Amino acid sequence: MRFIHAADIHLDSPLRGLGSYDDMPVDTLRSATRAAFTRLVEEAIALEVDFVVIAGDLYDGDWKDHNTGIYFARQMGRLRNAGIPVYVLHGNHDAESVMTRRLTLPDTVHVFRAGKPTTFVLSQLKVALHGQSFSHAAVTDNLAAGYPDPLPGHFNIGVLHTALEGYAEHAHYAPCTLEQLHARGYQYWALGHVHEYCVFPGTVPVVFPGNLQGRHIREQGARGAVLVTVQDGVVESIERLEVDVLRWHRLQVDLNGCDAWSSVVSRIRSGLEALLAAQAHDRPCVLRISLEGETALHGELVGRAAPLRAEVQAVMAALAGERLWLEKVQVGTRAPQRADGPAADADDLAVMLAEAAADPTWHASLRDGLQPMFDRAPYELGRQAPVLDAVRNGDFEALLSDAAASVLRRLERAGKEA
């Protein structure tokens, strides 16, 4: 017997904050959760599995329209035609209280009830699946404690959406301990909610397959489901099925000792080449590049954010075409230690101005503070000093970037004179 265990699919999960990056493959990212699920269905059909288990958060919340449900129904129809039933449990993101839209699904799709545990028995396979869906988003009761006793003579699978004790970074839903699950008497626990892949040690496999597709930089690396093979009532193997269509990575680049812009670009290029060599797959990658170390170019790196991003994009395009995409260049470098003086003060000021240029909260407070002056200034004055019109319209980013660049030029001249 073989089955697929998946969870946290988050179909049509909305993208946040990516629209501001013109070079990001937004359309690819927007369709990634569907593309990954389509690949999962194709794997299930090709492997001729006996059934599929989805352990919560199939959806990311109520649908924007019915297209999400229609897409899912179509994929379930493909599995039905292949003779593969599906067992779905709803978690915090697709709880009964969250979902208001529903569509009729094929009769081979079975949903665990929310009011109390449900048991589905597959008589021919001698399998019993036990599970309970969430009735509302924030379930804080230990649902596993109410699951039924194992069905004798059957391979018992517990399906549960839970944070499991010890995962503090995830919302503490349906809490329980590993010991409680082991003691339940089941032969396999199909968990969901935690987005990282994990198989816990013990005589009974307790498994988080992780989410199907990474959606942002906090979900890095390979993503997918698991293929479970059972022989004579015992789990023989648990294999990862990597069905994600793109991946997120953080690349750390050490700029320690760099004293020229060309050196910075060279080290970034070397880091990208090493990353590409280490990736055996041909999936596109979205990168966050973190620059670290002590360098005399710290102030320049902060103050010249736009040219730096463009330089990195050019290197990525030359090395990998559309296989690499840039999410962000994060400057975490530091200036070399030196005695206090005018040059050091100017360097600090350049960094502060550059950071302020990208801070919308600071823009708002600056505008509010200057508004009384604008109210008293004659309209004609704006025509004579365009900078006033720019500030009046809230265009601080360009002005502050210019100020940072000016400080950097003064700093450079001061360094040469010294």
mmCIF file of C-alpha atoms in Angstrom, residues 13 17 19 42 50 63 69 83 95 124 133 144 170 187 189 203 213 231 259 267 323 329 394-395 418:
data_model
loop_
_atom_site.group_PDB
_atom_site.id
_atom_site.type_symbol
_atom_site.label_atom_id
_atom_site.label_comp_id
_atom_site.label_asym_id
_atom_site.label_seq_id
_atom_site.Cartn_x
_atom_site.Cartn_y
_atom_site.Cartn_z
ATOM 1 C CA SER A 13 -2.386 32.381 -1.293
ATOM 2 C CA GLY A 17 4.876 43.258 -0.863
ATOM 3 C CA GLY A 19 4.461 44.266 -6.478
ATOM 4 C CA GLU A 42 0.319 14.184 -11.490
ATOM 5 C CA ASP A 50 -4.006 4.097 -3.094
ATOM 6 C CA TRP A 63 -11.926 32.414 -1.839
ATOM 7 C CA GLY A 69 -12.861 25.956 -5.819
ATOM 8 C CA GLY A 83 -9.467 5.699 -8.910
ATOM 9 C CA ALA A 95 -11.905 26.180 9.086
ATOM 10 C CA GLN A 124 -10.155 -3.510 1.011
ATOM 11 C CA SER A 133 -11.410 19.399 11.138
ATOM 12 C CA ALA A 144 -5.969 14.396 19.591
ATOM 13 C CA HIS A 170 3.690 28.689 14.899
ATOM 14 C CA GLN A 187 0.562 3.286 13.068
ATOM 15 C CA TRP A 189 0.351 10.366 12.236
ATOM 16 C CA THR A 203 8.401 3.674 16.885
ATOM 17 C CA GLN A 213 5.177 25.530 -2.151
ATOM 18 C CA GLN A 231 4.228 -3.383 4.017
ATOM 19 C CA ASP A 259 37.511 48.604 -0.494
ATOM 20 C CA ARG A 267 32.175 38.629 -4.378
ATOM 21 C CA ARG A 323 16.483 31.120 -13.354
ATOM 22 C CA VAL A 329 19.600 43.140 -1.252
ATOM 23 C CA GLY A 394 5.449 63.812 0.129
ATOM 24 C CA ASP A 395 8.278 62.964 -2.285
ATOM 25 C CA ALA A 418 43.213 63.590 4.878
#
